[in-house]
Short mmCIF file of C-alpha atoms and ligand atoms in Angstrom, two decimals:
data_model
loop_
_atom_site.label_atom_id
_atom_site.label_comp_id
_atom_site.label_asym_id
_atom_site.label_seq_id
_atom_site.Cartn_x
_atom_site.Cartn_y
_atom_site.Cartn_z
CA UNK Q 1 -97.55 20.07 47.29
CA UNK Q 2 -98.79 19.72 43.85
CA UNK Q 3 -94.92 19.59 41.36
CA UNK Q 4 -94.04 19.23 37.67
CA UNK Q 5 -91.79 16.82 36.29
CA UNK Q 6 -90.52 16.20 33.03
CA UNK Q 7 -87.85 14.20 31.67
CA UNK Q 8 -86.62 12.39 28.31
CA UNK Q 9 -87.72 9.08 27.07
CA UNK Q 10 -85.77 6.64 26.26
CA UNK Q 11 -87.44 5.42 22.91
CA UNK Q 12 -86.81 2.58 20.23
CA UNK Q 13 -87.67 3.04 16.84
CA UNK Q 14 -90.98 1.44 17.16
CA UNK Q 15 -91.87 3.24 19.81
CA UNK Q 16 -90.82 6.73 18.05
CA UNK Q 17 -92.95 5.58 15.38
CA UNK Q 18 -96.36 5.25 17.97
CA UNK Q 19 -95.48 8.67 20.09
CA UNK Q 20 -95.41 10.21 16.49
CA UNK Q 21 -98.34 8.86 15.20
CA UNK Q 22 -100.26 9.84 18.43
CA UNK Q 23 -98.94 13.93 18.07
CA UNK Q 24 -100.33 13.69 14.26
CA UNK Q 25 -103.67 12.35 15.90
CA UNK Q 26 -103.53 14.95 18.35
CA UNK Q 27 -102.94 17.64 15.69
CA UNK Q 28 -104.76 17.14 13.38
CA UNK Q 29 -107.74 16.88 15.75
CA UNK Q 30 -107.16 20.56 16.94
CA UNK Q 31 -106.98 21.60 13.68
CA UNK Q 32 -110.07 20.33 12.74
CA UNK Q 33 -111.86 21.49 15.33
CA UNK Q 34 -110.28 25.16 15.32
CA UNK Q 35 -111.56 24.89 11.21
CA UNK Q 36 -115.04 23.59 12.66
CA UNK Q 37 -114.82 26.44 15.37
CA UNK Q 38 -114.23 29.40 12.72
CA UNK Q 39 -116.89 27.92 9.89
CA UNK Q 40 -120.03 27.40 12.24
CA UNK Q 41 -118.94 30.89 13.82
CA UNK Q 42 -119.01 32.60 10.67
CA UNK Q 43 -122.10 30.71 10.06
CA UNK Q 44 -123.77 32.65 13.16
CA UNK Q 45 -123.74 29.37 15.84
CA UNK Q 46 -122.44 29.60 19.22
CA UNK Q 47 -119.36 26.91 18.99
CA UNK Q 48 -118.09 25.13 21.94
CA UNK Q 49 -115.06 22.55 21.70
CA UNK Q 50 -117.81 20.13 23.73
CA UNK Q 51 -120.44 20.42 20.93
CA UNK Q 52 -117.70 20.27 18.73
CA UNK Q 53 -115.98 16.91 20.48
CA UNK Q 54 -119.74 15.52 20.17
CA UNK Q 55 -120.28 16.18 16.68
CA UNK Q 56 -116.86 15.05 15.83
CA UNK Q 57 -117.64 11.62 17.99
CA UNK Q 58 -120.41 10.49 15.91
CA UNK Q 59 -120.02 11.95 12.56
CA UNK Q 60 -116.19 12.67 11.65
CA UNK Q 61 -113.92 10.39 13.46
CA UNK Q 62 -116.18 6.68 12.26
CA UNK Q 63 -114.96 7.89 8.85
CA UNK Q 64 -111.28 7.48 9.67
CA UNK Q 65 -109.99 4.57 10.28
CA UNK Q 66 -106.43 5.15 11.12
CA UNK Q 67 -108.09 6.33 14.41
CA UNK Q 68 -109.48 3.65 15.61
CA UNK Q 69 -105.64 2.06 16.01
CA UNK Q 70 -104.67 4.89 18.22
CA UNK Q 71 -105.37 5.97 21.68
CA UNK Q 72 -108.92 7.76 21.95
CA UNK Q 73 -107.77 9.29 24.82
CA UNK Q 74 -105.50 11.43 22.29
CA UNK Q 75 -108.51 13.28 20.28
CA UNK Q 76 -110.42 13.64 24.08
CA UNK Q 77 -107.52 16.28 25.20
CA UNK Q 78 -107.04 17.33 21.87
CA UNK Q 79 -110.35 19.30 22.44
CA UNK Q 80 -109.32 20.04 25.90
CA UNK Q 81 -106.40 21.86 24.47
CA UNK Q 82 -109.05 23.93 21.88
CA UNK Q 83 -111.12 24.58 24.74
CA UNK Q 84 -107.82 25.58 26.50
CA UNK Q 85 -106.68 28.15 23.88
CA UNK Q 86 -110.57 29.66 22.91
CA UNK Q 87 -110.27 30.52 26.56
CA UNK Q 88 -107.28 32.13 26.59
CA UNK Q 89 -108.21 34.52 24.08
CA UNK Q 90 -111.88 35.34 25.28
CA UNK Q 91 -110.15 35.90 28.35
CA UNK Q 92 -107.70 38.46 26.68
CA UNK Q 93 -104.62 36.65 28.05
CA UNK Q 94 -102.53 37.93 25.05
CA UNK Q 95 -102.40 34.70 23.44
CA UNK Q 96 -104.14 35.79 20.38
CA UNK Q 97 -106.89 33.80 18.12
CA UNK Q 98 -105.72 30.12 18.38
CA UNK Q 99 -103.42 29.05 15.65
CA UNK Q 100 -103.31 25.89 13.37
CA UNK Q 101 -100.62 23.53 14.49
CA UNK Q 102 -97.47 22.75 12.22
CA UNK Q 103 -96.04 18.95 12.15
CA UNK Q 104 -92.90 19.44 13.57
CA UNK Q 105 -94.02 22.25 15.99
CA UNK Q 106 -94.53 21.73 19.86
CA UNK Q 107 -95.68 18.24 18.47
CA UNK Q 108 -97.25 16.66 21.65
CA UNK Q 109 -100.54 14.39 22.78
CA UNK Q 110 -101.45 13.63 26.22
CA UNK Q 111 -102.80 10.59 27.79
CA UNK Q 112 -105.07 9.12 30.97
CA UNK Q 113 -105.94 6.16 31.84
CA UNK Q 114 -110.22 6.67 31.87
CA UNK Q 115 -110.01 8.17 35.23
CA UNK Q 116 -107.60 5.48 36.77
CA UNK Q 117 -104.55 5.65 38.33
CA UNK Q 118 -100.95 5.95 36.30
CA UNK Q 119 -98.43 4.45 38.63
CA UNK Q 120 -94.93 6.18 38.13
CA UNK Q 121 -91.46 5.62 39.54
CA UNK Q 122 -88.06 3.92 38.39
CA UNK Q 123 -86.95 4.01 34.99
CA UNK Q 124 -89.82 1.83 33.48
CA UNK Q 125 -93.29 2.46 33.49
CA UNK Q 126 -96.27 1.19 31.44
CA UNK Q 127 -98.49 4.14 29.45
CA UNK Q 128 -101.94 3.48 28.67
CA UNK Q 129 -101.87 1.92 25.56
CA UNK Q 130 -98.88 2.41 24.71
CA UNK Q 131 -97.38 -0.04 26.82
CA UNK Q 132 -93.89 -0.47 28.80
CA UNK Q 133 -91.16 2.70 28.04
CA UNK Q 134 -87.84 3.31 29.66
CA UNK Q 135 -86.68 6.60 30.99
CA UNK Q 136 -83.02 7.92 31.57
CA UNK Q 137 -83.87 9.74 34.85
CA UNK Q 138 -85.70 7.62 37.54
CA UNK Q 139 -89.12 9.02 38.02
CA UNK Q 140 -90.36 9.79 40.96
CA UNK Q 141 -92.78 7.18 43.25
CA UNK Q 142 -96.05 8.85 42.70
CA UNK Q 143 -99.61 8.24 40.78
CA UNK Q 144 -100.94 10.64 38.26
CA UNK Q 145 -103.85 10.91 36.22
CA UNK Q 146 -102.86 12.29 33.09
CA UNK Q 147 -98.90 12.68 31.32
CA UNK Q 148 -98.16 14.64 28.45
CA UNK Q 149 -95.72 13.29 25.85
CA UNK Q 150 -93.97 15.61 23.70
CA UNK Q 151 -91.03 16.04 21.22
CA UNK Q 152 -88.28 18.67 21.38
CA UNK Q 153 -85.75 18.23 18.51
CA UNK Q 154 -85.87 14.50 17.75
CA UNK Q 155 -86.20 13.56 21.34
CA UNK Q 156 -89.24 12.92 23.06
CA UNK Q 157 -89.84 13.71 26.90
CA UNK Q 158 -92.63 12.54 29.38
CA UNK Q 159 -94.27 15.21 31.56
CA UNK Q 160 -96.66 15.35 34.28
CA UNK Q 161 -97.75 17.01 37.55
CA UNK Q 162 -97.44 14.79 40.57
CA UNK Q 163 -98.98 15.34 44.60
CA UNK Q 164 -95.62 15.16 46.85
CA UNK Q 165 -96.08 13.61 49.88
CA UNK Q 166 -92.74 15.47 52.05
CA UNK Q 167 -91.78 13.13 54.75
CA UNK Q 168 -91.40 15.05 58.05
CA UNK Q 169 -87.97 14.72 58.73
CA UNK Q 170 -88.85 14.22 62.87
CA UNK Q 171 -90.37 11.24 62.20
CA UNK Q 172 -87.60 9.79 60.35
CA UNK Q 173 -84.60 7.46 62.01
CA UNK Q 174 -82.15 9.99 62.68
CA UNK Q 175 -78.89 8.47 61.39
CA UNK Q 176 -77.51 5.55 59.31
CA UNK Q 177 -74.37 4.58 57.86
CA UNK Q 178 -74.32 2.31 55.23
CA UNK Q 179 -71.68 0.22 54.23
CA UNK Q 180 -71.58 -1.37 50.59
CA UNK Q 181 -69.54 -4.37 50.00
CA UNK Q 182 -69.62 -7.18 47.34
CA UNK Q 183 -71.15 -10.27 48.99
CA UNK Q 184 -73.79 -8.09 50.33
CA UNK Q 185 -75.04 -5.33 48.69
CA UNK Q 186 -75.98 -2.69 51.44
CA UNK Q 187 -75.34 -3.26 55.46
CA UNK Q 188 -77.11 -0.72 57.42
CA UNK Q 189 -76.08 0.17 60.82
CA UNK Q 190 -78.95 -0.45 62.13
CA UNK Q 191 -78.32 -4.00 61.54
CA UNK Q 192 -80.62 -4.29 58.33
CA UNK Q 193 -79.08 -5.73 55.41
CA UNK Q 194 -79.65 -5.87 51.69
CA UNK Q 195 -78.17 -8.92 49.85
CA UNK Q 196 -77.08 -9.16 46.44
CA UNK Q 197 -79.85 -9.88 44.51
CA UNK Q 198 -80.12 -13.98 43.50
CA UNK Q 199 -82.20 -13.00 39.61
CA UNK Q 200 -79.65 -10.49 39.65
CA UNK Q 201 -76.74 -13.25 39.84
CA UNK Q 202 -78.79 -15.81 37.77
CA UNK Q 203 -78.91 -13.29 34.66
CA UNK Q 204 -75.28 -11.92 35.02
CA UNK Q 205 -74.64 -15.61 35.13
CA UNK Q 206 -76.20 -16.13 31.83
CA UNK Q 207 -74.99 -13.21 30.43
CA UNK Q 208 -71.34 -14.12 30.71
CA UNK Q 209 -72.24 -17.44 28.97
CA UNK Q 210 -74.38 -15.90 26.30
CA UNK Q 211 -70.82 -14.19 25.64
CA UNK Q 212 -68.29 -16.94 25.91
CA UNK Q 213 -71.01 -18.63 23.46
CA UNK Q 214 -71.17 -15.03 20.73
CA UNK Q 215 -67.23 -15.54 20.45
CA UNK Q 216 -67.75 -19.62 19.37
CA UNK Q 217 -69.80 -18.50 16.31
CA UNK Q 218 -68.48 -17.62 12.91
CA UNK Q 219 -68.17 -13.90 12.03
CA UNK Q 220 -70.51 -12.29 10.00
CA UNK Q 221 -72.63 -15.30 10.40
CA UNK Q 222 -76.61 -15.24 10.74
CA UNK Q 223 -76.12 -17.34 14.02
CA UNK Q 224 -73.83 -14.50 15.56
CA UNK Q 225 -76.44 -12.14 14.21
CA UNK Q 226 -79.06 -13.90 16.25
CA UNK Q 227 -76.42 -14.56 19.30
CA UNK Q 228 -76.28 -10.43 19.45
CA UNK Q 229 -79.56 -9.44 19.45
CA UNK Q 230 -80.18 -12.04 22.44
CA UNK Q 231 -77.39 -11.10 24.31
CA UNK Q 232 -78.09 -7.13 23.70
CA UNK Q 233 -81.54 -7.85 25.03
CA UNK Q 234 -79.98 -10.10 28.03
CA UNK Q 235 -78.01 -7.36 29.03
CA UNK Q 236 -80.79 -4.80 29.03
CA UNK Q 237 -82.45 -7.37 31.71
CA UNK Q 238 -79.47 -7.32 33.86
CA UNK Q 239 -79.01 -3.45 33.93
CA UNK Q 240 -82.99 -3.33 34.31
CA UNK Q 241 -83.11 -5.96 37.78
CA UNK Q 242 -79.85 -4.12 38.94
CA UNK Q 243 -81.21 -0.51 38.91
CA UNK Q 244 -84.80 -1.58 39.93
CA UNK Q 245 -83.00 -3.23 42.99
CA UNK Q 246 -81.02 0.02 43.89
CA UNK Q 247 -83.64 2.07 43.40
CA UNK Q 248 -85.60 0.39 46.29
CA UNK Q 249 -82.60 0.14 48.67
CA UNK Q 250 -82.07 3.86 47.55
CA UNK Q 251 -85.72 5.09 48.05
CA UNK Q 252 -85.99 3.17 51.33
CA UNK Q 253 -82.78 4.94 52.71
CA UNK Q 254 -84.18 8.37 51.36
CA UNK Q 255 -87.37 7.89 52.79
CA UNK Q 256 -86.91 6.55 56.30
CA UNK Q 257 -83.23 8.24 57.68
CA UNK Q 258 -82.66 11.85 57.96
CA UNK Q 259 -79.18 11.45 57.83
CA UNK Q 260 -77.68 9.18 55.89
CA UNK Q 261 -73.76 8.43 55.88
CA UNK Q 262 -71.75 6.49 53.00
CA UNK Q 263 -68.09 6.50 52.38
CA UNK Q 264 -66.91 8.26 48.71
CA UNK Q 265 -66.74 5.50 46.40
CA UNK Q 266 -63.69 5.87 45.15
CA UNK Q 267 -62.17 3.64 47.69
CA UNK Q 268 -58.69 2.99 48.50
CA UNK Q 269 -57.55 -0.64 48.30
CA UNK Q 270 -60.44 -0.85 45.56
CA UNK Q 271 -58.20 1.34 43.41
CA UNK Q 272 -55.02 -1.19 43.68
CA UNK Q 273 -57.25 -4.04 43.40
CA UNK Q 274 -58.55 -4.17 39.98
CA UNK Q 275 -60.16 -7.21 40.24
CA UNK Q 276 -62.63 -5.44 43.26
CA UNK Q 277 -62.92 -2.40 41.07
CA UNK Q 278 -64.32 -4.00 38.41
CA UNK Q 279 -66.75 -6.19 40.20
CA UNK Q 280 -67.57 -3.04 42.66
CA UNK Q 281 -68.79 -1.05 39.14
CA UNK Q 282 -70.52 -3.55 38.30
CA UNK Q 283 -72.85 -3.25 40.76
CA UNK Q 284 -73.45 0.45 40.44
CA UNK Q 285 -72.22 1.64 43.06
CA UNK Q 286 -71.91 4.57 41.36
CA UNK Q 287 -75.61 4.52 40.34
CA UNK Q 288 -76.12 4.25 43.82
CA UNK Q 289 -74.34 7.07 45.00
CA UNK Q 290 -76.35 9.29 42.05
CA UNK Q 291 -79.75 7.78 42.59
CA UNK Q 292 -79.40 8.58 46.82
CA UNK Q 293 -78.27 11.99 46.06
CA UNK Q 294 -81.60 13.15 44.18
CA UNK Q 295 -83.64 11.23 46.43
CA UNK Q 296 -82.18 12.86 49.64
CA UNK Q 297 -82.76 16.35 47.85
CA UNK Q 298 -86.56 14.89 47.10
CA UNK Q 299 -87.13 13.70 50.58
CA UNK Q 300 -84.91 16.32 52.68
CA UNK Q 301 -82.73 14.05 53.54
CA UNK Q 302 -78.88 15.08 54.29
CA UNK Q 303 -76.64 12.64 52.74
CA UNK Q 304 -73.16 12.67 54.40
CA UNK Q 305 -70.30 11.79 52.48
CA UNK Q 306 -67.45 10.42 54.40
CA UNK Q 307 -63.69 11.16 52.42
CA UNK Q 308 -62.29 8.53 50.76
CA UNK Q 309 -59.21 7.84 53.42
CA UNK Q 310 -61.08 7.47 56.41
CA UNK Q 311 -60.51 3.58 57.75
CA UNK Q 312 -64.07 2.42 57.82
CA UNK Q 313 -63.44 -0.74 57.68
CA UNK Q 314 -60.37 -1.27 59.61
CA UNK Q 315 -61.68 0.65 62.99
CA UNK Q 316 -64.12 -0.19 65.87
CA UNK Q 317 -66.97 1.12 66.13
CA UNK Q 318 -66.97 0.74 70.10
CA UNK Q 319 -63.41 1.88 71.56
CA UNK Q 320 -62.50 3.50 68.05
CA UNK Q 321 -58.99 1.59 67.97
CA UNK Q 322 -57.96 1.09 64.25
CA UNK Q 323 -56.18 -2.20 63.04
CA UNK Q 324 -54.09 -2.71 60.73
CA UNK Q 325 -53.92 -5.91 59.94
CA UNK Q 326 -57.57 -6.83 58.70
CA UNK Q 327 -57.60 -8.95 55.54
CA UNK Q 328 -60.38 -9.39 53.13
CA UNK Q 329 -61.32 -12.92 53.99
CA UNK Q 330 -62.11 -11.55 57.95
CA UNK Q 331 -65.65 -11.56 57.74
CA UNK Q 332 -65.96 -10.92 61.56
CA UNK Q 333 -64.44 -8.00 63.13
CA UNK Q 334 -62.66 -8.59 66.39
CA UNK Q 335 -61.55 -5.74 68.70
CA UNK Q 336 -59.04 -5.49 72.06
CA UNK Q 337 -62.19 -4.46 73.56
CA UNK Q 338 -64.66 -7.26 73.85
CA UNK Q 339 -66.60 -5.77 70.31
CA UNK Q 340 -67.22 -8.71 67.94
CA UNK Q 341 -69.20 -8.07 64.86
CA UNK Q 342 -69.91 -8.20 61.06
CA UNK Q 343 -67.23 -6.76 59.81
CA UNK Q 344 -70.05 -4.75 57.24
CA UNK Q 345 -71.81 -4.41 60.19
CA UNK Q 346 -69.03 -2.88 61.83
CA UNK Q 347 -68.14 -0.15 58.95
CA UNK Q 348 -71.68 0.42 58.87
CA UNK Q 349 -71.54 1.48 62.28
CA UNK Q 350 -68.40 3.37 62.19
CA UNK Q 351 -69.43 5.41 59.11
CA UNK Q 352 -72.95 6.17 61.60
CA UNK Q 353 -70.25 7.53 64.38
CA UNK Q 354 -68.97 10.13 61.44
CA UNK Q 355 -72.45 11.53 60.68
CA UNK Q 356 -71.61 14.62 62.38
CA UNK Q 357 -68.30 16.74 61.76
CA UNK Q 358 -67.97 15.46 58.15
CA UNK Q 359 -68.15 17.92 55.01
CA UNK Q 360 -71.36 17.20 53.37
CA UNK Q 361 -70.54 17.12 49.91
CA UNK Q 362 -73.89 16.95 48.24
CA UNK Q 363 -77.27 16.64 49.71
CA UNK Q 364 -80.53 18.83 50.08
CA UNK Q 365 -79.97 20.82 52.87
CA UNK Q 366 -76.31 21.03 53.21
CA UNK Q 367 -74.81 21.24 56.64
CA UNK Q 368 -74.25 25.26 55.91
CA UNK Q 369 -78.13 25.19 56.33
CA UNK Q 370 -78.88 22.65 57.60
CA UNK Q 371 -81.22 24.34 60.61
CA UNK Q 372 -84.47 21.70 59.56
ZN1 ZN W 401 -62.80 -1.82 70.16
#
């Protein structure tokens, strides 16, 4: 299933500065060649934007240098576009003759990278040519040939068309319940486990240095100047290993479960301990919960939210007995029963028992419809 996606960019200033120099290349190729088209019409020739794209090869574009510093790719699709809008009138699809562009005006270029692969996905990805750009929306995990980068207002947006490969939700694990916690990230019940990432540590490590050391210099200083921009950049690395991490755990759940079953985030206990709060939005949970929900809807997946009062932690997942007297520092859970277990293990396993007779509270196919 061939789909479209498009979504904003998230641009610095030298980067603005490229994507608009690229839509001015782009422009005022088509113009050019829709002046070219018209002249050696009127002159009584037969013009094609391939003779024109030829012509324009070896004669026009060696006499501007400026071009030479931008993507050639630009001026290529530039003429696919003229090609694109000479055919739309011949064809009499009511689009009229084609029209000059104005700067400022559906401004847009697009780019390929000479027949090879453009690997997409997560929140970074590297354009031909123009190198590494950030996203606000995760893209999804696909390879295209060609994007399209345009500007709307003063933001720009990314778009392309993408193959979807739908995962058959029969071959998929039926159910998991995944429990998040603080010295390990994600504990599935399956007994897989996804530990807090160690570069992830290392930088936040740093970064809480980098700001114990900001508040040592002098204000208004050159060194606290400097001391920003480092730690502005250091924290950019931190949020950028933190969501690439939960962006795997997230597509991996997505991807391989067809139900899966997490507790509301919004935890008691986390609430009255602000401490746990803190450290528990640090590590995006909440990103977490976001990123899972538009990758179940991708991947039909049901996600299966589990309300925030239910004991996940505090019951077995074997005889269902719930304690009431199980600490933080319990790391293994120990039941009248015989169970004993990871206590994440354990939550994992209990949110897994919930999977079914829970309100689904957002997923792809809700459990209204959920007949797949
Ligand atoms: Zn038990």
């Amino acid at each position: 299933m061939l789909l479209g996606f498009r979504t904003k960019l998230k641009l610095n200033n030298r980067q603005k500065t490229i994507m608009t120099k690229h839509a001015g290349y782009s422009r005022w190729v088509f113009n050019w060649g829709l002046k070219a088209w018209s002249m050696t019409y009127q002159e009584g020739l037969k013009p094609t934007a391939n003779k024109l794209k030829k012509f324009y090869t070896n004669y026009v574009k060696p006499h501007y240098t400026w071009q030479s510093q931008l993507s050639s790719r630009v001026y290529q699709y530039a003429f696919v576009d003229l090609d694109n809008a000479f055919k739309g009138f011949f064809n009499l699809k009511g689009t009229g003759y084609p029209k000059f562009k104005k700067k400022g005006m559906n401004d847009s270029f697009s780019l390929d990278n000479c027949g090879k692969w453009i690997p997409l996905g997560s929140t970074r990805i590297k354009l031909p040519f123009i190198g590494f750009v950030s996203t606000y929306e995760a893209l999804p995990d696909c390879q295209v040939k060609k994007v399209t980068i345009s500007k709307v207002g003063e933001d720009w947006f990314i778009s392309f068309a993408y193959e979807q490969e739908r995962q058959i939700p029969e071959k998929k694990t039926a159910i998991v319940g995944v429990d998040l916690g603080i010295k390990t990230l994600a504990t599935l019940s399956n007994g897989e486990v996804f530990p807090n990432l160690k570069p992830y540590r290392k930088a936040a490590k740093k970064l809480s240095r980098m700001h114990r050391n900001l508040s040592r210099k002098v204000k208004g200083s050159n060194n606290r100047h400097k001391q920003r921009i480092k730690l502005a950049s250091q924290h950019q690395k931190v949020a950028n290993l933190r969501r690439d991490y939960l962006h795997k755990i997230t597509s991996y759940l997505a991807k391989n479960f067809s139900n899966i079953v997490i507790e509301d985030l919004n935890v008691k206990g986390m609430l009255a301990n602000r401490k746990l709060a803190k450290a528990i939005s640090e590590l995006g949970f909440y990103e977490f919960r976001r990123q899972l929900e538009y990758k179940c809807r991708l991947y039909g997946s049901k996600l299966t939210i589990v309300e925030r009062w239910f004991p996940s932690s505090k019951t077995c997942s074997s005889c269902g007995l719930i304690k009431t007297d199980l600490s933080l520092s319990e790391r293994i859970y120990r039941c009248k029963c015989g169970l004993e277990m990871d206590r994440d293990l354990n939550a994992a396993k209990v949110l897994a028992n919930q999977a079914v007779g829970y309100t689904v509270l957002a997923c792809g196919q809700s459990a209204a419809d959920g007949s797949e």
